[in-house]
Tab-separated table of C-alpha atoms and ligand atoms in Angstrom:
chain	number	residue	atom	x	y	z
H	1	UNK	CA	147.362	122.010	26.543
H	2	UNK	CA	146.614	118.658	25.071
H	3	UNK	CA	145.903	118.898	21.000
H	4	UNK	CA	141.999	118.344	20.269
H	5	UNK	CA	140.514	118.750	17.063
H	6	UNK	CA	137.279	121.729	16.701
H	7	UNK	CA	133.927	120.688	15.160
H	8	UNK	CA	131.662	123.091	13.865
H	9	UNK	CA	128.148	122.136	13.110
H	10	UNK	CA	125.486	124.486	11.142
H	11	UNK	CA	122.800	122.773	13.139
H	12	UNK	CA	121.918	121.682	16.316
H	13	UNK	CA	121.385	117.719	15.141
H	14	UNK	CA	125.035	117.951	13.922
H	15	UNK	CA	126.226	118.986	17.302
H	16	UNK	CA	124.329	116.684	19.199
H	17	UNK	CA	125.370	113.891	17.289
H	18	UNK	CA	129.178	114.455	17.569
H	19	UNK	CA	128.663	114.888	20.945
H	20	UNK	CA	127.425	111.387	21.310
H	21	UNK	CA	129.938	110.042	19.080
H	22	UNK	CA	133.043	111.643	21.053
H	23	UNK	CA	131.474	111.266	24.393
H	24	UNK	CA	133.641	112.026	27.229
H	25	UNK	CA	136.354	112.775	24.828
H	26	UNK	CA	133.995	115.719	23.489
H	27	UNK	CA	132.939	118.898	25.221
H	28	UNK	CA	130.732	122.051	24.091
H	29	UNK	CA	132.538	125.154	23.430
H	30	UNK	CA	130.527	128.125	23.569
H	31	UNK	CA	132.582	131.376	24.248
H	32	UNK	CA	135.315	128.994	25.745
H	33	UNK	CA	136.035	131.527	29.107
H	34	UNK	CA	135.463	128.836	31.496
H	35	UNK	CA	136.258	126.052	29.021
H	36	UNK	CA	139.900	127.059	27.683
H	37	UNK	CA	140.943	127.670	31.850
H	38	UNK	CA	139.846	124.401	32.325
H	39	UNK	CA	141.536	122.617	29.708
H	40	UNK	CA	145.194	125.048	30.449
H	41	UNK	CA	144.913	124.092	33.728
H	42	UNK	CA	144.427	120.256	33.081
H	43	UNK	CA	141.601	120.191	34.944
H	44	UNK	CA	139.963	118.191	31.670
H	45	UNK	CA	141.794	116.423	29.563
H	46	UNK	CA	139.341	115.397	25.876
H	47	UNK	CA	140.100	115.341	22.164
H	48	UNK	CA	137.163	117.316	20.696
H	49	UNK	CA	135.363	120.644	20.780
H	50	UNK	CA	132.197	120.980	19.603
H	51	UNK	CA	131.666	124.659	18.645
H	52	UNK	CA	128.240	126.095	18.732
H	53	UNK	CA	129.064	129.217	16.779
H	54	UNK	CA	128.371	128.338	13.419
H	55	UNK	CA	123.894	127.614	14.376
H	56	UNK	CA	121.526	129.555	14.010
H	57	UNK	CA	118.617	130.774	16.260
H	58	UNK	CA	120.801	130.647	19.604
H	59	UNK	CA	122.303	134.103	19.655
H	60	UNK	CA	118.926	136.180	19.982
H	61	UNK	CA	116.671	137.484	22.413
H	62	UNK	CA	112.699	137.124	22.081
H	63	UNK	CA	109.440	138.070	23.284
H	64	UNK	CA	106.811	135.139	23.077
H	65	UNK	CA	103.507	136.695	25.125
H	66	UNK	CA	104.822	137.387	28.436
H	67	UNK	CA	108.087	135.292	28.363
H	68	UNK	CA	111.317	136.230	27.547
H	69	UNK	CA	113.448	133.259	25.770
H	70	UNK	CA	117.229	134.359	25.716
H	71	UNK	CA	119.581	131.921	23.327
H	72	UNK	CA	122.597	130.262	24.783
H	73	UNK	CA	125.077	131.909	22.790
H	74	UNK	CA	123.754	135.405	24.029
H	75	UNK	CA	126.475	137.348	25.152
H	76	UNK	CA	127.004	138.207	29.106
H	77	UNK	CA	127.325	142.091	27.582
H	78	UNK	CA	124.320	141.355	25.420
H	79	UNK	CA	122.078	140.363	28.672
H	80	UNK	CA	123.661	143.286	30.544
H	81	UNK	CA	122.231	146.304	28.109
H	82	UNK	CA	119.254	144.583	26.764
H	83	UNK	CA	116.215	146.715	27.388
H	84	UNK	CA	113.749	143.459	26.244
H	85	UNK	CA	115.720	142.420	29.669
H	86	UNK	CA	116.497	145.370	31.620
H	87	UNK	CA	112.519	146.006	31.283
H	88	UNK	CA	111.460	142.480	33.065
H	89	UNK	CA	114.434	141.392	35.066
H	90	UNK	CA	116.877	144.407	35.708
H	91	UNK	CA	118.454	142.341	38.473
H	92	UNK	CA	119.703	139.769	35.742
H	93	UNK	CA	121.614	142.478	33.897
H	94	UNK	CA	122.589	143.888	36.604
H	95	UNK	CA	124.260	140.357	37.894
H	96	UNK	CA	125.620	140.089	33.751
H	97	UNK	CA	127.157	143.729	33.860
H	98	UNK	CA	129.269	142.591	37.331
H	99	UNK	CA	130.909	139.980	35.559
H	100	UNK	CA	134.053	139.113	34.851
H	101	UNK	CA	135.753	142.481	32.881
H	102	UNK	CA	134.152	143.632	29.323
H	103	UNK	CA	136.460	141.188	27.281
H	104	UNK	CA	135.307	138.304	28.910
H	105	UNK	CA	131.497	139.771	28.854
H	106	UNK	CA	131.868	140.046	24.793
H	107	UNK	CA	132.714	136.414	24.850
H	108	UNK	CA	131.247	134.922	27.521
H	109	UNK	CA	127.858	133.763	26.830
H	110	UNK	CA	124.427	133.161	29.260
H	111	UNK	CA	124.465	129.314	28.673
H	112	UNK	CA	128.035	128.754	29.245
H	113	UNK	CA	127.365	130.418	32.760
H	114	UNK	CA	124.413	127.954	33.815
H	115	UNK	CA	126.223	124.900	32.102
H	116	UNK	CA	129.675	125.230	33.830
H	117	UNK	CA	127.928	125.057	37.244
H	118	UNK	CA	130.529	126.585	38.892
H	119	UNK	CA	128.608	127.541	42.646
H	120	UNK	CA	130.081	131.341	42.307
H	121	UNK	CA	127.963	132.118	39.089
H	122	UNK	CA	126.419	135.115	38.699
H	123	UNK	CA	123.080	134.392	36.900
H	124	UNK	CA	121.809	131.518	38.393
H	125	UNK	CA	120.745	133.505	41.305
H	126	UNK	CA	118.713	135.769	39.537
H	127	UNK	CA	117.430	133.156	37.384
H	128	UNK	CA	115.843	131.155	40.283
H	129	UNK	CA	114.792	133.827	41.866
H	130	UNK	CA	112.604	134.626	38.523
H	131	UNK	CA	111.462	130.968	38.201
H	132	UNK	CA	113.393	130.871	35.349
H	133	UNK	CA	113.742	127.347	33.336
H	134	UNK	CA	116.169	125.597	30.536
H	135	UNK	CA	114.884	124.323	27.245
H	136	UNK	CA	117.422	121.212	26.694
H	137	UNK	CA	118.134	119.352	23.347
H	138	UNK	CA	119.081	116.294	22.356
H	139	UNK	CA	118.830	116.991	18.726
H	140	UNK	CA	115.637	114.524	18.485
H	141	UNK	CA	113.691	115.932	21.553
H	142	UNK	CA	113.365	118.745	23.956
H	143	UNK	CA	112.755	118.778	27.030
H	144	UNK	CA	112.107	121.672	29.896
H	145	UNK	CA	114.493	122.136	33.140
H	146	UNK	CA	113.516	124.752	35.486
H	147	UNK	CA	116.326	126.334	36.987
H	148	UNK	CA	115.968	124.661	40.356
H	149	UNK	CA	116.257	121.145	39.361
H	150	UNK	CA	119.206	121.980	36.564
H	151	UNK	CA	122.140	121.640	39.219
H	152	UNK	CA	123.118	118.671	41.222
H	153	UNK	CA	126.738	119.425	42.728
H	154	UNK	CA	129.642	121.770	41.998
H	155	UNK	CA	130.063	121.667	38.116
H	156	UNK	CA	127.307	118.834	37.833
H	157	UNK	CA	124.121	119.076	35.618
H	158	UNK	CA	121.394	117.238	34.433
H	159	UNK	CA	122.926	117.893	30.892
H	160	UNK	CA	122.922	114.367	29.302
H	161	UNK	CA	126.275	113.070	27.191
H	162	UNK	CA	124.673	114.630	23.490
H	163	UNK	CA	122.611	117.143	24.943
H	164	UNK	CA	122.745	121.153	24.552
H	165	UNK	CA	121.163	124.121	26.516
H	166	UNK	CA	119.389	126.046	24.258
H	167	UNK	CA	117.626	128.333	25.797
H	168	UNK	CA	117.078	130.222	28.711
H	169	UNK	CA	112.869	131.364	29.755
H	170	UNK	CA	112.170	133.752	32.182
H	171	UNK	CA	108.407	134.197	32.604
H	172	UNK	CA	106.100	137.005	33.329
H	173	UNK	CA	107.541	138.793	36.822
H	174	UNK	CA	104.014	139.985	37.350
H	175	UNK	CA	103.528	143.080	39.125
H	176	UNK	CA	104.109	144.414	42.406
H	177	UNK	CA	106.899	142.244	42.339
H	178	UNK	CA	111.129	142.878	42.292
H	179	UNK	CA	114.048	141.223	42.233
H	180	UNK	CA	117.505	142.094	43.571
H	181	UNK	CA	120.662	141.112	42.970
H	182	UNK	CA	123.400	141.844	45.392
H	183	UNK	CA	126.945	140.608	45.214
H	184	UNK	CA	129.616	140.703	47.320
H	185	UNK	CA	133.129	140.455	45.500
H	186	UNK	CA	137.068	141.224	46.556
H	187	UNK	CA	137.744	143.784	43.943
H	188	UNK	CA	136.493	145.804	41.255
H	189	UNK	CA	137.036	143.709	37.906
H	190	UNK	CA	137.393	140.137	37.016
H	191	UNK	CA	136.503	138.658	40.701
H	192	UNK	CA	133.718	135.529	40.980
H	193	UNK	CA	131.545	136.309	44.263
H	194	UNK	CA	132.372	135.687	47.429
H	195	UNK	CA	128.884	135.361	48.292
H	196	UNK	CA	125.529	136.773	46.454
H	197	UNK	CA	122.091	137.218	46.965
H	198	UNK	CA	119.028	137.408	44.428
H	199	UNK	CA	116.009	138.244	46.346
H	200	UNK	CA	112.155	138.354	44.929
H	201	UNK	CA	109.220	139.793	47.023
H	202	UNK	CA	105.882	140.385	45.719
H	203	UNK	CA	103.406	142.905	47.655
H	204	UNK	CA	99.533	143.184	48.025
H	205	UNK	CA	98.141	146.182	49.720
H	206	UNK	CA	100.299	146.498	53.273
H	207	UNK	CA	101.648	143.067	53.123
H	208	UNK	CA	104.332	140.735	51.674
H	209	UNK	CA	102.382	138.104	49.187
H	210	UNK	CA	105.604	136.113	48.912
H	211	UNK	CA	109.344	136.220	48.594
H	212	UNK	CA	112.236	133.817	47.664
H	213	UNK	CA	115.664	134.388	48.906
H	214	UNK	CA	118.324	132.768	46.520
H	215	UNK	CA	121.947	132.411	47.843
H	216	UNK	CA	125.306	132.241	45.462
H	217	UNK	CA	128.419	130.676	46.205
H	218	UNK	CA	127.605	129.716	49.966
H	219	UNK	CA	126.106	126.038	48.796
H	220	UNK	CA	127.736	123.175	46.287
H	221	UNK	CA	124.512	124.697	43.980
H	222	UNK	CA	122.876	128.015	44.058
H	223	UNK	CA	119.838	127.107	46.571
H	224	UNK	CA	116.765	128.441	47.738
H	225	UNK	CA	117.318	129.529	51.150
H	226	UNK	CA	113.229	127.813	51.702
H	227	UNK	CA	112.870	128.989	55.589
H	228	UNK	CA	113.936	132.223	55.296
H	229	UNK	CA	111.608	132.547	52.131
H	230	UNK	CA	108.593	130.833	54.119
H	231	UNK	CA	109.129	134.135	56.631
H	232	UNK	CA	107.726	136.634	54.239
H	233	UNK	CA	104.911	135.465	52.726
H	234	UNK	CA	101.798	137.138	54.772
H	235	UNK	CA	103.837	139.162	56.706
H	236	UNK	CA	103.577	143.149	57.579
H	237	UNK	CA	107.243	144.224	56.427
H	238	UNK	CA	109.348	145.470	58.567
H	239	UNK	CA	112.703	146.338	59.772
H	240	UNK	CA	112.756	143.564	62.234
H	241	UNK	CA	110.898	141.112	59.984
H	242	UNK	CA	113.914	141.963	56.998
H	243	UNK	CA	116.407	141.274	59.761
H	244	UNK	CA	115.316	138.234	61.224
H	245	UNK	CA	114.572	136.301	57.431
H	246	UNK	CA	118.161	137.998	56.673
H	247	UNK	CA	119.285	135.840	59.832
H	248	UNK	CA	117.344	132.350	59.039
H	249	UNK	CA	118.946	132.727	55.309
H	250	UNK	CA	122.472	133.242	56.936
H	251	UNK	CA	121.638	130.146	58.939
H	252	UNK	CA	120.622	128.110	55.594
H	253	UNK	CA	123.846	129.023	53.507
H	254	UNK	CA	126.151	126.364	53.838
H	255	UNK	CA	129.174	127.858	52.664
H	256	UNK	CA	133.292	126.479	52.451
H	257	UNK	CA	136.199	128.031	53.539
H	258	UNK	CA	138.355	129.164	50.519
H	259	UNK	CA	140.917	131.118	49.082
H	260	UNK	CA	137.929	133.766	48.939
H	261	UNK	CA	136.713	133.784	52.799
H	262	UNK	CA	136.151	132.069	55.200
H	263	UNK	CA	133.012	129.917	55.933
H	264	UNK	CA	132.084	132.788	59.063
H	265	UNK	CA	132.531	135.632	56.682
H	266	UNK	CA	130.593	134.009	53.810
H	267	UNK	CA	127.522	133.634	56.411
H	268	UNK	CA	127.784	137.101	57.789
H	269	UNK	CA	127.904	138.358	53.689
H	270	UNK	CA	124.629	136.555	53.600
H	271	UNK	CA	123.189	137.909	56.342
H	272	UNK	CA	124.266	141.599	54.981
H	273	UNK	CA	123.178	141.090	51.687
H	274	UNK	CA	119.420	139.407	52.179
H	275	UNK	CA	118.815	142.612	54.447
H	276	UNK	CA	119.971	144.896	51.980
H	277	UNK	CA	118.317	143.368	49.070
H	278	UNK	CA	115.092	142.724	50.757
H	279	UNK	CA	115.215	146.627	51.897
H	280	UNK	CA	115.551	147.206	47.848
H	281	UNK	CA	113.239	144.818	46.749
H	282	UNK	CA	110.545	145.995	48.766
H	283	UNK	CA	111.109	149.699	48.143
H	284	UNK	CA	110.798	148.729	44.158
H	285	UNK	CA	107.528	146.278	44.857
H	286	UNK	CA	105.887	149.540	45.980
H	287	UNK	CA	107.181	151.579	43.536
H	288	UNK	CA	110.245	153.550	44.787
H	289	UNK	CA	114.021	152.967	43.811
H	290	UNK	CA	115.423	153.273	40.591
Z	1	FAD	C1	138.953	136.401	34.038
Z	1	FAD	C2	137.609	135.747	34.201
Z	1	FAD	C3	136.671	136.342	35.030
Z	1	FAD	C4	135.427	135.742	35.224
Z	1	FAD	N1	134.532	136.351	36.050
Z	1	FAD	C5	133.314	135.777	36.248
Z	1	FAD	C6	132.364	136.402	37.127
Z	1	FAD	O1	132.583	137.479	37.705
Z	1	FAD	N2	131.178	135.759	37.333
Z	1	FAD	C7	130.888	134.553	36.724
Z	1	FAD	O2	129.794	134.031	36.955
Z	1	FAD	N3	131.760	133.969	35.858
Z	1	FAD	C8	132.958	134.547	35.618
Z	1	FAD	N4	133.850	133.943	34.762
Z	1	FAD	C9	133.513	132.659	34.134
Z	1	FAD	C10	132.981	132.726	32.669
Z	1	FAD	O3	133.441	133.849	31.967
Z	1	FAD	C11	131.450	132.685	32.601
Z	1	FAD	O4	130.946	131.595	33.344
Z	1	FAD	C12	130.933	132.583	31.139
Z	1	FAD	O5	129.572	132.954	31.114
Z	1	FAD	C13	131.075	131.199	30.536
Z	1	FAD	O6	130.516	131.210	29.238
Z	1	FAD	P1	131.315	130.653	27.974
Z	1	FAD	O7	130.432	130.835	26.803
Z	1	FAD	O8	132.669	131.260	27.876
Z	1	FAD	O9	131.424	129.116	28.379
Z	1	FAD	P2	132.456	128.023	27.836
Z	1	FAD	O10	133.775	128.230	28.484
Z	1	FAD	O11	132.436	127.928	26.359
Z	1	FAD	O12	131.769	126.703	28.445
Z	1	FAD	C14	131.681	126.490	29.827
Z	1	FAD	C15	131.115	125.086	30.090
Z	1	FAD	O13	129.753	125.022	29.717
Z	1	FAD	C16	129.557	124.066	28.663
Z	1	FAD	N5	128.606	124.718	27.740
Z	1	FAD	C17	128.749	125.956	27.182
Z	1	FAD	N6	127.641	126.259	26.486
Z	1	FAD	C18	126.804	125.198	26.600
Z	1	FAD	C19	125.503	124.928	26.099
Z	1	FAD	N7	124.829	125.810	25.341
Z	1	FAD	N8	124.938	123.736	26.397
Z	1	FAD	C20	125.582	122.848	27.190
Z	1	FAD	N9	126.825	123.048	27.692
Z	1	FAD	C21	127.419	124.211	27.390
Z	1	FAD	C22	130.933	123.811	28.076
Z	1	FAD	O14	131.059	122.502	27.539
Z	1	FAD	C23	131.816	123.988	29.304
Z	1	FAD	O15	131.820	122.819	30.068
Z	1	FAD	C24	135.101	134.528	34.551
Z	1	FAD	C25	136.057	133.937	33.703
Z	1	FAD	C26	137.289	134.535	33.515
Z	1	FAD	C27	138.280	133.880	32.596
C-alpha cells in the first residue's frame, strides 16, 4: 500500500477544504472497510485521507417531526439496534444487521455504504424504497439528494470533488404502509448479496394504494423496478397479482454474470424474493407479521 498522509479536521469546512486542495489525490475516510480494500488492492492509488472522525454532529441519530435524520458516521451496528429506527423502518436495520460480520458493523458506517456505490449494498434498497434522501455539503452550502438521483454507475455519485454526505433523511412511512427487505446471500457471515429486494406497499381498505419494488445488485445502481411497481397500485392483492409483479420485476433487473451467480440465477433470486417480500409486506400493511 502506497504511503498517504491522514488529515483530521474538527469541522466540516476543514474537511471540505482539504478535499478540494488534494483533489483526486484525496479521499474521505469514514470507517475505512471499503476504503482500506480498495487502496490494498490498488484499486486507488492517492496521497491523502481525510478522516471524518474527529466532527461533531455526524455520529447521532434524530427525530425532527416525523423525519428521522441519521449522521454519516453512524455505525452499521448502530442502525441495526436503534429503536428511533427499528420503530419507522425495521427493514433498514434489518438490511444493517445482515451485513458484513459484527467487526466490520462496529466500524462500518451508514454513509460510507451509500458513498462507495458499490451495486451489492445493503441499504440503498431500503432507503429508496422509504423515499429516503442525502443532505450533501460543500462546507459553504447544502444541498438535498434523494436517494434515487444519488447514483449514476457502479461506484459513481453525484458527490462533487470537496463535497461530504452528511446525512441520511428518511421521512414519515405513514401508515398502512411496510417495507421489506429480503436478501439473498452465499453464506452466513461476511457475504455482499447476490441479489436483494426492498419492497414498500401501502393499503387502503381491500386494496393496494401503491407499492415500489427496489432491486440490489441486479443493475450498475440499485433501481426502481417502475413496471412492476406500476402493477400494484389500485389493485385487489392477490396471489396471482404478487406473482405476476414478482415476474415483471425479474424482467426489469438487469443483472451480470459474476463470481457470485450467474445473470439467470440473479433474475430467478428476483423473482423469489419480490414474491416473498410482497407476501410480507402486505401481511404487515394490514397488521399481521412481526
Ligand atoms: C469483510 C467485509 C464484508 C462486507 N460485507 C458487506 C455486506 O454484507 N454488505 C454491504 O453492503 N457492504 C459490505 N461491506 C462493505 C463495507 O463494510 C460497507 O459498505 C461499509 O458501510 C462502508 O462504510 P465505511 O465507513 O467503512 O466506508 P469507508 O471505507 O470509510 O469509505 C467508503 C467510500 O465512501 C467514501 N465516503 C465515506 N464516508 C463518506 C461521506 N460521509 N461522504 C462522502 N464520501 C464518503 C470514501 O471516500 C470511500 O470512497 C463489507 C466489507 C468487508 C471488508
Amino acid at each position: 500500500m502506497r504511503d498517504f498522509i491522514i488529515h483530521e479536521p474538527d469541522n466540516i469546512g476543514g474537511a471540505c477544504s482539504l478535499l478540494l486542495e488534494f483533489g483526486t489525490q484525496a479521499r474521505i475516510i469514514a470507517g475505512g472497510t471499503d476504503l482500506l480494500v480498495d487502496l490494498k488492492q490498488h484499486n486507488i492509488e492517492i496521497s491523502h485521507l481525510v478522516s471524518l472522525a474527529k466532527i461533531g454532529g455526524l455520529k447521532s441519530i434524530t427525530t425532527i417531526g416525523d423525519e428521522i435524520r441519521i449522521g454519516a458516521l453512524v455505525s452499521l451496528n448502530e442502525v441495526a439496534e436503534s429503536l428511533t429506527v427499528k420503530k419507522r423502518l425495521r427493514a433498514l436495520c434489518k438490511a444493517a444487521a445482515s451485513m458484513a460480520s459484527k467487526q466490520i458493523r462496529n466500524q462500518g458506517t451508514i454513509g460510507g455504504n451509500i458513498a462507495s456505490a458499490v451495486p451489492s449494498a445493503d441499504l440503498p434498497p431500503a432507503l429508496l424504497a422509504a423515499g429516503a434522501h442525502v443532505i450533501i455539503t460543500s462546507g459553504e452550502s447544502e444541498r438535498k439528494v434523494p436517494m434515487s438521483n444519488f447514483f449514476y454507475g457502479p461506484r459513481k455519485t453525484v458527490l462533487a470533488v470537496g463535497e461530504i454526505l452528511t446525512q441520511v433523511v428518511i421521512p414519515s412511512i405513514g401508515k398502512k404502509t411496510a417495507i421489506i427487505y429480503k436478501k439473498f446471500k452465499l453464506r452466513g457471515a461476511n457475504a455482499l448479496a447476490v441479489a436483494s429486494v426492498a419492497t414498500r406497499i401501502t393499503v387502503a381498505g381491500n386494496l393496494i394504494k401503491e407499492g415500489r419494488i427496489v432491486l440490489g445488485a441486479v443493475a450498475p445502481v440499485p433501481m426502481i423496478a417502475e413496471l412492476a411497481s406500476e402493477m400494484l397500485a389500485g389493485q385487489i392483492p392477490s396471489h396471482n397479482l404478487f406473482f405476476r409483479v414478482a415476474e415483471a420485476a425479474a424482467a426489469e433487473a438487469k443483472p451480470i454474470s459474476d463470481i457470485r451467480g450467474s445473470r439467470e440465477y440473479r433474475k430467478e433470486l428476483i423473482q423469489v424474493l419480490t414474491k416473498q417480500s410482497l407476501d410480507e409486506a402486505f401481511k404487515r400493511a394490514t397488521g399481521g407479521g412481526d
